[in-house]
Amino acid sequence: MPEDTRPARSVRVGGMLVGYHAVCPRKAWYSMRGLWMEHESDDVRLGRLLDETAYARRTRPALVTAEAPDGTPLVAKLDGVDLRAGVLHETKKGRAEDHAHRLQLRFYLWVLRLAGVARADGTPLTGRLDYPALRRTEPVELEPEHEARLAETVTAVAALARRPSPPPRHPRRTFCRRCAFEPLCYG
Ligand code: SF4
């Protein structure tokens, strides 16, 4: 059967979904159905606590919306924008899924670019991943090849939203032991 590439207008794709998709598409599928079990996990609570303490001084939440090249609506909930420095911060607990962290932050930078949001001098905002527990920060830039990958990812997430059943489980069983959806996947 040919792949369904229609934009899913009923789904608004956000940064957390994009990050989940990079880690496990099945996790993104559950999340799109309102199952946000990770809100209850210790890791997420700790992440939120780190957000609220280590970087509280520059936090000013903002919601930015845009449209992907395929027409899918996008939303970026930004918790750590340092407008004066032109830096968008994303705070994480550990680096186990750092490829997904970078993709999520680049998604936010992309949404800002698509929405026409830039610094006062017209240059785009840059990103910074903060790992306060590890005392590390990592600069994250948005290059054209990243934008192409993000566009593909958003199309894939929108197609996932149309699936009537979840995609296959993550191939590594050990990986699933750290996931809040494990009881659903392995019952
Ligand atoms: S338990 Fe494994 S397969 Fe299920 S959503 Fe989590 S990572 Fe994916």
Short mmCIF file of N, CA and C and ligand atoms in Angstrom, two decimals:
data_model
loop_
_atom_site.label_atom_id
_atom_site.label_comp_id
_atom_site.label_asym_id
_atom_site.label_seq_id
_atom_site.Cartn_x
_atom_site.Cartn_y
_atom_site.Cartn_z
N MET A 1 0.85 -1.20 0.00
CA MET A 1 0.00 0.00 0.00
C MET A 1 0.89 1.26 0.00
N PRO A 2 0.62 2.26 -0.89
CA PRO A 2 1.49 3.46 -0.90
C PRO A 2 1.37 4.23 0.41
N GLU A 3 2.48 4.89 0.77
CA GLU A 3 2.51 5.64 2.04
C GLU A 3 1.56 6.83 1.97
N ASP A 4 0.83 7.05 3.05
CA ASP A 4 -0.09 8.19 3.14
C ASP A 4 0.71 9.43 3.54
N THR A 5 0.88 10.37 2.61
CA THR A 5 1.71 11.54 2.89
C THR A 5 0.89 12.80 3.09
N ARG A 6 -0.45 12.64 3.23
CA ARG A 6 -1.27 13.84 3.46
C ARG A 6 -0.91 14.48 4.79
N PRO A 7 -0.90 15.84 4.85
CA PRO A 7 -0.66 16.47 6.14
C PRO A 7 -1.80 16.16 7.11
N ALA A 8 -1.44 15.89 8.35
CA ALA A 8 -2.46 15.59 9.36
C ALA A 8 -2.86 16.90 10.03
N ARG A 9 -3.92 17.54 9.56
CA ARG A 9 -4.29 18.85 10.06
C ARG A 9 -4.84 18.78 11.48
N SER A 10 -5.26 17.57 11.89
CA SER A 10 -5.80 17.45 13.23
C SER A 10 -4.70 17.38 14.28
N VAL A 11 -3.46 17.11 13.86
CA VAL A 11 -2.39 16.97 14.83
C VAL A 11 -1.47 18.19 14.74
N ARG A 12 -1.16 18.74 15.91
CA ARG A 12 -0.17 19.81 15.97
C ARG A 12 1.10 19.19 16.50
N VAL A 13 2.15 19.29 15.75
CA VAL A 13 3.39 18.62 16.14
C VAL A 13 4.24 19.57 16.98
N GLY A 14 4.61 19.10 18.16
CA GLY A 14 5.44 19.88 19.07
C GLY A 14 6.79 19.22 19.30
N GLY A 15 7.64 19.91 20.05
CA GLY A 15 9.02 19.46 20.25
C GLY A 15 9.13 18.14 20.98
N MET A 16 8.25 17.92 21.97
CA MET A 16 8.35 16.67 22.72
C MET A 16 8.00 15.48 21.84
N LEU A 17 7.00 15.65 20.97
CA LEU A 17 6.64 14.56 20.04
C LEU A 17 7.80 14.25 19.10
N VAL A 18 8.45 15.30 18.61
CA VAL A 18 9.58 15.11 17.70
C VAL A 18 10.70 14.36 18.44
N GLY A 19 10.95 14.75 19.68
CA GLY A 19 11.98 14.06 20.48
C GLY A 19 11.60 12.61 20.74
N TYR A 20 10.33 12.37 21.08
CA TYR A 20 9.87 11.00 21.30
C TYR A 20 10.03 10.17 20.03
N HIS A 21 9.66 10.75 18.88
CA HIS A 21 9.75 10.02 17.62
C HIS A 21 11.19 9.59 17.34
N ALA A 22 12.15 10.45 17.71
CA ALA A 22 13.56 10.11 17.47
C ALA A 22 14.00 8.95 18.35
N VAL A 23 13.36 8.81 19.51
CA VAL A 23 13.74 7.75 20.45
C VAL A 23 12.98 6.47 20.13
N CYS A 24 11.66 6.59 19.92
CA CYS A 24 10.82 5.41 19.66
C CYS A 24 9.48 5.90 19.08
N PRO A 25 9.21 5.65 17.79
CA PRO A 25 7.95 6.11 17.20
C PRO A 25 6.71 5.61 17.95
N ARG A 26 6.83 4.43 18.55
CA ARG A 26 5.68 3.90 19.30
C ARG A 26 5.36 4.80 20.50
N LYS A 27 6.39 5.32 21.13
CA LYS A 27 6.23 6.23 22.26
C LYS A 27 5.51 7.51 21.80
N ALA A 28 5.88 8.00 20.62
CA ALA A 28 5.21 9.19 20.06
C ALA A 28 3.74 8.87 19.77
N TRP A 29 3.48 7.68 19.26
CA TRP A 29 2.10 7.28 18.93
C TRP A 29 1.23 7.28 20.18
N TYR A 30 1.73 6.69 21.26
CA TYR A 30 0.97 6.69 22.53
C TYR A 30 0.73 8.12 23.02
N SER A 31 1.76 8.92 22.93
CA SER A 31 1.65 10.30 23.43
C SER A 31 0.59 11.08 22.66
N MET A 32 0.50 10.84 21.35
CA MET A 32 -0.49 11.55 20.54
C MET A 32 -1.91 11.16 20.92
N ARG A 33 -2.05 10.03 21.60
CA ARG A 33 -3.37 9.61 22.05
C ARG A 33 -3.65 10.02 23.48
N GLY A 34 -2.92 11.00 23.94
CA GLY A 34 -3.19 11.58 25.25
C GLY A 34 -2.54 10.86 26.40
N LEU A 35 -1.67 9.89 26.11
CA LEU A 35 -1.01 9.15 27.18
C LEU A 35 0.33 9.81 27.48
N TRP A 36 0.32 10.71 28.44
CA TRP A 36 1.56 11.42 28.79
C TRP A 36 2.06 10.89 30.12
N MET A 37 2.31 9.57 30.15
CA MET A 37 2.67 8.93 31.41
C MET A 37 3.97 9.45 31.98
N GLU A 38 4.82 10.01 31.11
CA GLU A 38 6.12 10.42 31.62
C GLU A 38 6.02 11.62 32.55
N HIS A 39 4.87 12.31 32.50
CA HIS A 39 4.69 13.40 33.46
C HIS A 39 4.81 12.90 34.89
N GLU A 40 4.54 11.60 35.06
CA GLU A 40 4.55 11.05 36.41
C GLU A 40 5.91 10.46 36.79
N SER A 41 6.82 10.37 35.84
CA SER A 41 8.06 9.67 36.15
C SER A 41 9.01 10.56 36.94
N ASP A 42 9.89 9.90 37.71
CA ASP A 42 10.85 10.64 38.52
C ASP A 42 11.78 11.47 37.64
N ASP A 43 12.16 10.92 36.48
CA ASP A 43 13.08 11.63 35.60
C ASP A 43 12.50 12.96 35.17
N VAL A 44 11.21 12.93 34.77
CA VAL A 44 10.60 14.17 34.29
C VAL A 44 10.41 15.16 35.43
N ARG A 45 10.06 14.62 36.62
CA ARG A 45 9.92 15.52 37.78
C ARG A 45 11.25 16.20 38.07
N LEU A 46 12.33 15.41 38.02
CA LEU A 46 13.65 15.97 38.28
C LEU A 46 14.00 17.00 37.21
N GLY A 47 13.70 16.67 35.94
CA GLY A 47 13.98 17.60 34.85
C GLY A 47 13.26 18.91 35.06
N ARG A 48 11.99 18.82 35.51
CA ARG A 48 11.21 20.05 35.72
C ARG A 48 11.80 20.85 36.88
N LEU A 49 12.23 20.13 37.92
CA LEU A 49 12.82 20.79 39.07
C LEU A 49 14.10 21.52 38.66
N LEU A 50 14.91 20.86 37.85
CA LEU A 50 16.14 21.51 37.38
C LEU A 50 15.80 22.76 36.58
N ASP A 51 14.76 22.64 35.76
CA ASP A 51 14.32 23.79 34.96
C ASP A 51 13.91 24.94 35.85
N GLU A 52 13.19 24.60 36.94
CA GLU A 52 12.61 25.64 37.78
C GLU A 52 13.62 26.28 38.71
N THR A 53 14.77 25.61 38.92
CA THR A 53 15.74 26.16 39.86
C THR A 53 16.96 26.71 39.14
N ALA A 54 17.71 25.84 38.45
CA ALA A 54 18.99 26.25 37.89
C ALA A 54 18.87 27.41 36.91
N TYR A 55 17.76 27.47 36.17
CA TYR A 55 17.67 28.46 35.11
C TYR A 55 16.44 29.34 35.23
N ALA A 56 15.89 29.44 36.44
CA ALA A 56 14.64 30.18 36.61
C ALA A 56 14.77 31.64 36.22
N ARG A 57 15.93 32.23 36.39
CA ARG A 57 16.06 33.67 36.18
C ARG A 57 15.77 34.10 34.75
N ARG A 58 15.94 33.19 33.79
CA ARG A 58 15.74 33.63 32.42
C ARG A 58 14.48 33.02 31.79
N THR A 59 13.69 32.32 32.62
CA THR A 59 12.54 31.62 32.07
C THR A 59 11.36 32.56 31.88
N ARG A 60 10.88 32.63 30.67
CA ARG A 60 9.68 33.38 30.34
C ARG A 60 8.94 32.57 29.29
N PRO A 61 7.96 31.75 29.70
CA PRO A 61 7.35 30.82 28.75
C PRO A 61 6.70 31.54 27.57
N ALA A 62 6.82 30.93 26.43
CA ALA A 62 6.21 31.50 25.22
C ALA A 62 5.74 30.36 24.34
N LEU A 63 4.65 30.59 23.61
CA LEU A 63 4.12 29.60 22.68
C LEU A 63 4.23 30.17 21.28
N VAL A 64 4.95 29.50 20.42
CA VAL A 64 5.13 29.97 19.04
C VAL A 64 4.54 28.92 18.10
N THR A 65 3.78 29.36 17.11
CA THR A 65 3.20 28.42 16.15
C THR A 65 3.70 28.75 14.74
N ALA A 66 3.72 27.74 13.90
CA ALA A 66 4.13 27.91 12.50
C ALA A 66 3.55 26.76 11.70
N GLU A 67 3.87 26.73 10.42
CA GLU A 67 3.39 25.64 9.56
C GLU A 67 4.58 25.00 8.85
N ALA A 68 4.64 23.67 8.87
CA ALA A 68 5.72 22.95 8.20
C ALA A 68 5.54 23.05 6.69
N PRO A 69 6.58 22.76 5.91
CA PRO A 69 6.45 22.80 4.45
C PRO A 69 5.32 21.92 3.92
N ASP A 70 4.99 20.81 4.62
CA ASP A 70 3.91 19.94 4.14
C ASP A 70 2.53 20.37 4.67
N GLY A 71 2.48 21.49 5.37
CA GLY A 71 1.21 22.01 5.85
C GLY A 71 0.84 21.60 7.26
N THR A 72 1.66 20.75 7.89
CA THR A 72 1.36 20.31 9.26
C THR A 72 1.56 21.48 10.24
N PRO A 73 0.56 21.74 11.11
CA PRO A 73 0.73 22.81 12.11
C PRO A 73 1.79 22.43 13.14
N LEU A 74 2.61 23.38 13.48
CA LEU A 74 3.69 23.16 14.45
C LEU A 74 3.48 24.07 15.65
N VAL A 75 3.91 23.59 16.82
CA VAL A 75 3.85 24.45 18.01
C VAL A 75 5.12 24.23 18.82
N ALA A 76 5.67 25.32 19.30
CA ALA A 76 6.87 25.25 20.14
C ALA A 76 6.58 25.94 21.46
N LYS A 77 6.64 25.16 22.54
CA LYS A 77 6.46 25.75 23.88
C LYS A 77 7.85 26.02 24.44
N LEU A 78 8.17 27.28 24.53
CA LEU A 78 9.54 27.67 24.87
C LEU A 78 9.59 28.13 26.32
N ASP A 79 10.40 27.44 27.12
CA ASP A 79 10.47 27.75 28.55
C ASP A 79 11.73 28.53 28.91
N GLY A 80 12.71 28.52 28.05
CA GLY A 80 13.99 29.12 28.45
C GLY A 80 14.60 30.01 27.39
N VAL A 81 13.90 31.08 27.05
CA VAL A 81 14.44 31.97 26.01
C VAL A 81 15.15 33.14 26.68
N ASP A 82 16.43 33.28 26.39
CA ASP A 82 17.19 34.44 26.83
C ASP A 82 17.20 35.42 25.66
N LEU A 83 16.18 36.29 25.62
CA LEU A 83 16.00 37.16 24.46
C LEU A 83 17.17 38.12 24.29
N ARG A 84 17.72 38.60 25.40
CA ARG A 84 18.81 39.57 25.30
C ARG A 84 20.03 38.95 24.60
N ALA A 85 20.33 37.71 24.96
CA ALA A 85 21.49 37.04 24.36
C ALA A 85 21.12 36.32 23.06
N GLY A 86 19.82 36.19 22.77
CA GLY A 86 19.39 35.49 21.56
C GLY A 86 19.62 34.00 21.64
N VAL A 87 19.48 33.44 22.84
CA VAL A 87 19.77 32.01 23.03
C VAL A 87 18.53 31.31 23.58
N LEU A 88 18.21 30.18 22.96
CA LEU A 88 17.11 29.35 23.42
C LEU A 88 17.71 28.17 24.18
N HIS A 89 17.35 28.06 25.46
CA HIS A 89 17.90 27.00 26.31
C HIS A 89 16.92 25.85 26.43
N GLU A 90 17.46 24.65 26.52
CA GLU A 90 16.66 23.46 26.81
C GLU A 90 17.43 22.69 27.88
N THR A 91 16.76 22.44 29.00
CA THR A 91 17.44 21.79 30.13
C THR A 91 17.11 20.31 30.17
N LYS A 92 18.14 19.49 30.29
CA LYS A 92 17.96 18.03 30.36
C LYS A 92 18.73 17.48 31.53
N LYS A 93 18.28 16.30 31.97
CA LYS A 93 18.89 15.68 33.15
C LYS A 93 20.18 14.94 32.79
N GLY A 94 20.11 14.11 31.76
CA GLY A 94 21.27 13.31 31.39
C GLY A 94 21.41 13.25 29.88
N ARG A 95 22.51 12.68 29.41
CA ARG A 95 22.79 12.71 27.98
C ARG A 95 22.48 11.40 27.27
N ALA A 96 21.71 10.51 27.93
CA ALA A 96 21.45 9.20 27.35
C ALA A 96 20.77 9.29 25.98
N GLU A 97 19.92 10.28 25.79
CA GLU A 97 19.21 10.42 24.51
C GLU A 97 19.56 11.77 23.89
N ASP A 98 20.85 12.09 23.87
CA ASP A 98 21.24 13.45 23.46
C ASP A 98 20.93 13.74 21.99
N HIS A 99 20.84 12.71 21.13
CA HIS A 99 20.47 12.96 19.73
C HIS A 99 19.04 13.49 19.67
N ALA A 100 18.17 12.95 20.54
CA ALA A 100 16.78 13.43 20.59
C ALA A 100 16.71 14.83 21.19
N HIS A 101 17.57 15.11 22.17
CA HIS A 101 17.60 16.46 22.77
C HIS A 101 17.98 17.50 21.72
N ARG A 102 19.00 17.17 20.92
CA ARG A 102 19.42 18.12 19.88
C ARG A 102 18.32 18.32 18.84
N LEU A 103 17.67 17.22 18.46
CA LEU A 103 16.59 17.33 17.47
C LEU A 103 15.45 18.20 18.01
N GLN A 104 15.10 18.00 19.28
CA GLN A 104 14.02 18.76 19.89
C GLN A 104 14.36 20.25 19.93
N LEU A 105 15.59 20.57 20.32
CA LEU A 105 15.98 21.98 20.39
C LEU A 105 16.04 22.59 18.98
N ARG A 106 16.55 21.81 18.04
CA ARG A 106 16.58 22.33 16.64
C ARG A 106 15.16 22.52 16.12
N PHE A 107 14.24 21.68 16.55
CA PHE A 107 12.84 21.87 16.16
C PHE A 107 12.35 23.24 16.64
N TYR A 108 12.66 23.59 17.88
CA TYR A 108 12.22 24.89 18.40
C TYR A 108 12.84 26.04 17.59
N LEU A 109 14.15 25.90 17.28
CA LEU A 109 14.81 26.95 16.49
C LEU A 109 14.17 27.05 15.10
N TRP A 110 13.78 25.91 14.56
CA TRP A 110 13.16 25.86 13.23
C TRP A 110 11.80 26.54 13.26
N VAL A 111 10.99 26.23 14.28
CA VAL A 111 9.67 26.86 14.40
C VAL A 111 9.82 28.38 14.50
N LEU A 112 10.80 28.82 15.28
CA LEU A 112 11.05 30.27 15.39
C LEU A 112 11.39 30.85 14.02
N ARG A 113 12.24 30.13 13.29
CA ARG A 113 12.64 30.63 11.96
C ARG A 113 11.43 30.66 11.02
N LEU A 114 10.63 29.59 11.03
CA LEU A 114 9.45 29.55 10.16
C LEU A 114 8.45 30.65 10.53
N ALA A 115 8.39 30.99 11.82
CA ALA A 115 7.45 32.02 12.28
C ALA A 115 8.03 33.42 12.07
N GLY A 116 9.28 33.50 11.60
CA GLY A 116 9.88 34.81 11.34
C GLY A 116 10.40 35.50 12.59
N VAL A 117 10.62 34.72 13.65
CA VAL A 117 11.13 35.31 14.90
C VAL A 117 12.66 35.27 14.87
N ALA A 118 13.28 36.44 15.04
CA ALA A 118 14.74 36.54 15.03
C ALA A 118 15.17 37.57 16.07
N ARG A 119 16.46 37.74 16.23
CA ARG A 119 16.99 38.75 17.15
C ARG A 119 16.75 40.14 16.56
N ALA A 120 16.98 41.14 17.37
CA ALA A 120 16.72 42.51 16.94
C ALA A 120 17.51 42.88 15.69
N ASP A 121 18.72 42.30 15.54
CA ASP A 121 19.54 42.64 14.37
C ASP A 121 19.24 41.72 13.18
N GLY A 122 18.21 40.88 13.31
CA GLY A 122 17.79 40.04 12.18
C GLY A 122 18.45 38.68 12.15
N THR A 123 19.46 38.45 12.99
CA THR A 123 20.11 37.13 12.99
C THR A 123 19.25 36.12 13.76
N PRO A 124 19.33 34.84 13.37
CA PRO A 124 18.48 33.84 14.05
C PRO A 124 18.97 33.56 15.47
N LEU A 125 18.04 33.10 16.32
CA LEU A 125 18.44 32.67 17.66
C LEU A 125 19.28 31.40 17.55
N THR A 126 20.10 31.18 18.54
CA THR A 126 20.87 29.94 18.60
C THR A 126 20.36 29.12 19.80
N GLY A 127 20.82 27.87 19.89
CA GLY A 127 20.35 27.01 20.95
C GLY A 127 21.46 26.57 21.89
N ARG A 128 21.06 26.20 23.09
CA ARG A 128 22.03 25.68 24.05
C ARG A 128 21.36 24.61 24.90
N LEU A 129 21.94 23.41 24.86
CA LEU A 129 21.45 22.34 25.73
C LEU A 129 22.17 22.44 27.06
N ASP A 130 21.41 22.48 28.14
CA ASP A 130 21.99 22.59 29.47
C ASP A 130 21.78 21.29 30.23
N TYR A 131 22.86 20.78 30.79
CA TYR A 131 22.82 19.60 31.65
C TYR A 131 23.34 20.01 33.02
N PRO A 132 22.51 20.67 33.83
CA PRO A 132 23.02 21.20 35.10
C PRO A 132 23.55 20.13 36.03
N ALA A 133 22.94 18.93 36.02
CA ALA A 133 23.41 17.87 36.91
C ALA A 133 24.82 17.41 36.52
N LEU A 134 25.16 17.59 35.25
CA LEU A 134 26.48 17.20 34.76
C LEU A 134 27.42 18.39 34.64
N ARG A 135 26.89 19.59 34.93
CA ARG A 135 27.65 20.84 34.77
C ARG A 135 28.20 20.99 33.36
N ARG A 136 27.33 20.71 32.38
CA ARG A 136 27.73 20.80 30.97
C ARG A 136 26.73 21.62 30.19
N THR A 137 27.21 22.33 29.20
CA THR A 137 26.31 22.94 28.23
C THR A 137 26.84 22.61 26.84
N GLU A 138 25.93 22.59 25.87
CA GLU A 138 26.33 22.23 24.50
C GLU A 138 25.62 23.17 23.52
N PRO A 139 26.39 23.91 22.70
CA PRO A 139 25.72 24.77 21.72
C PRO A 139 25.06 23.95 20.63
N VAL A 140 23.91 24.40 20.17
CA VAL A 140 23.18 23.70 19.10
C VAL A 140 22.79 24.73 18.04
N GLU A 141 23.19 24.47 16.82
CA GLU A 141 22.88 25.36 15.70
C GLU A 141 21.86 24.70 14.78
N LEU A 142 21.20 25.52 13.98
CA LEU A 142 20.25 25.00 12.99
C LEU A 142 20.80 25.27 11.59
N GLU A 143 21.23 24.20 10.91
CA GLU A 143 21.77 24.31 9.55
C GLU A 143 20.71 23.80 8.57
N PRO A 144 20.88 24.15 7.26
CA PRO A 144 19.88 23.71 6.27
C PRO A 144 19.62 22.21 6.27
N GLU A 145 20.67 21.41 6.49
CA GLU A 145 20.43 19.95 6.49
C GLU A 145 19.57 19.52 7.68
N HIS A 146 19.68 20.27 8.78
CA HIS A 146 18.82 19.96 9.93
C HIS A 146 17.37 20.30 9.61
N GLU A 147 17.17 21.40 8.90
CA GLU A 147 15.80 21.79 8.54
C GLU A 147 15.16 20.71 7.66
N ALA A 148 15.95 20.16 6.72
CA ALA A 148 15.43 19.11 5.84
C ALA A 148 15.04 17.88 6.67
N ARG A 149 15.88 17.53 7.64
CA ARG A 149 15.57 16.35 8.48
C ARG A 149 14.33 16.62 9.33
N LEU A 150 14.21 17.85 9.83
CA LEU A 150 13.04 18.18 10.65
C LEU A 150 11.76 18.10 9.83
N ALA A 151 11.83 18.58 8.57
CA ALA A 151 10.65 18.52 7.71
C ALA A 151 10.23 17.07 7.50
N GLU A 152 11.24 16.19 7.27
CA GLU A 152 10.94 14.75 7.10
C GLU A 152 10.34 14.16 8.37
N THR A 153 10.90 14.56 9.50
CA THR A 153 10.42 14.02 10.78
C THR A 153 8.97 14.42 11.03
N VAL A 154 8.66 15.69 10.75
CA VAL A 154 7.29 16.17 10.97
C VAL A 154 6.31 15.41 10.07
N THR A 155 6.70 15.17 8.81
CA THR A 155 5.84 14.40 7.91
C THR A 155 5.64 12.99 8.47
N ALA A 156 6.71 12.41 9.01
CA ALA A 156 6.61 11.05 9.57
C ALA A 156 5.71 11.04 10.82
N VAL A 157 5.83 12.07 11.66
CA VAL A 157 5.00 12.14 12.87
C VAL A 157 3.53 12.31 12.48
N ALA A 158 3.28 13.16 11.47
CA ALA A 158 1.90 13.36 11.02
C ALA A 158 1.31 12.07 10.46
N ALA A 159 2.14 11.30 9.74
CA ALA A 159 1.66 10.01 9.22
C ALA A 159 1.39 9.03 10.36
N LEU A 160 2.22 9.11 11.39
CA LEU A 160 2.04 8.26 12.57
C LEU A 160 0.69 8.53 13.23
N ALA A 161 0.28 9.78 13.22
CA ALA A 161 -1.00 10.16 13.85
C ALA A 161 -2.17 9.48 13.17
N ARG A 162 -2.01 9.13 11.89
CA ARG A 162 -3.12 8.50 11.15
C ARG A 162 -3.15 6.99 11.32
N ARG A 163 -2.12 6.44 11.95
CA ARG A 163 -2.09 4.98 12.13
C ARG A 163 -3.15 4.54 13.12
N PRO A 164 -3.93 3.50 12.80
CA PRO A 164 -4.94 3.03 13.75
C PRO A 164 -4.34 2.19 14.88
N SER A 165 -3.12 1.71 14.68
CA SER A 165 -2.49 0.87 15.71
C SER A 165 -1.04 1.33 15.89
N PRO A 166 -0.44 1.03 17.04
CA PRO A 166 0.92 1.53 17.28
C PRO A 166 1.96 0.84 16.40
N PRO A 167 3.04 1.55 16.07
CA PRO A 167 4.12 0.91 15.32
C PRO A 167 4.85 -0.10 16.19
N PRO A 168 5.78 -0.87 15.60
CA PRO A 168 6.47 -1.92 16.39
C PRO A 168 7.23 -1.35 17.58
N ARG A 169 7.50 -2.24 18.53
CA ARG A 169 8.24 -1.84 19.72
C ARG A 169 9.70 -1.52 19.37
N HIS A 170 10.34 -0.80 20.25
CA HIS A 170 11.77 -0.51 20.11
C HIS A 170 12.53 -1.84 20.05
N PRO A 171 13.52 -1.94 19.16
CA PRO A 171 14.19 -3.24 19.00
C PRO A 171 15.00 -3.68 20.22
N ARG A 172 15.37 -2.73 21.09
CA ARG A 172 16.21 -3.12 22.24
C ARG A 172 15.36 -3.20 23.50
N ARG A 173 15.13 -4.41 23.97
CA ARG A 173 14.29 -4.60 25.16
C ARG A 173 14.85 -3.87 26.38
N THR A 174 16.18 -3.87 26.51
CA THR A 174 16.80 -3.20 27.66
C THR A 174 16.50 -1.71 27.65
N PHE A 175 16.41 -1.13 26.45
CA PHE A 175 16.09 0.30 26.34
C PHE A 175 14.72 0.58 26.96
N CYS A 176 13.77 -0.33 26.73
CA CYS A 176 12.39 -0.13 27.18
C CYS A 176 12.26 -0.12 28.70
N ARG A 177 13.21 -0.67 29.41
CA ARG A 177 13.09 -0.72 30.87
C ARG A 177 13.11 0.68 31.48
N ARG A 178 13.64 1.66 30.75
CA ARG A 178 13.67 3.04 31.28
C ARG A 178 12.46 3.85 30.83
N CYS A 179 11.53 3.22 30.09
CA CYS A 179 10.42 3.97 29.49
C CYS A 179 9.15 3.82 30.32
N ALA A 180 8.44 4.93 30.50
CA ALA A 180 7.21 4.92 31.30
C ALA A 180 6.10 4.12 30.63
N PHE A 181 6.21 3.87 29.32
CA PHE A 181 5.18 3.12 28.61
C PHE A 181 5.41 1.61 28.64
N GLU A 182 6.44 1.16 29.34
CA GLU A 182 6.77 -0.27 29.32
C GLU A 182 5.57 -1.15 29.69
N PRO A 183 4.78 -0.80 30.71
CA PRO A 183 3.63 -1.68 31.05
C PRO A 183 2.64 -1.80 29.90
N LEU A 184 2.51 -0.77 29.09
CA LEU A 184 1.61 -0.84 27.94
C LEU A 184 2.18 -1.73 26.85
N CYS A 185 3.48 -1.66 26.65
CA CYS A 185 4.10 -2.40 25.54
C CYS A 185 4.33 -3.87 25.87
N TYR A 186 4.56 -4.15 27.16
CA TYR A 186 4.92 -5.53 27.52
C TYR A 186 3.95 -6.15 28.51
N GLY A 187 2.98 -5.32 29.01
CA GLY A 187 1.92 -5.81 29.90
C GLY A 187 2.39 -6.78 30.90
S1 SF4 B 1 8.43 0.62 26.20
FE1 SF4 B 1 9.87 0.49 24.47
S2 SF4 B 1 8.59 0.08 22.68
FE2 SF4 B 1 7.24 0.82 24.30
S3 SF4 B 1 7.08 3.01 23.93
FE3 SF4 B 1 8.72 2.70 25.42
S4 SF4 B 1 10.61 2.58 24.22
FE4 SF4 B 1 8.89 2.30 22.81
#
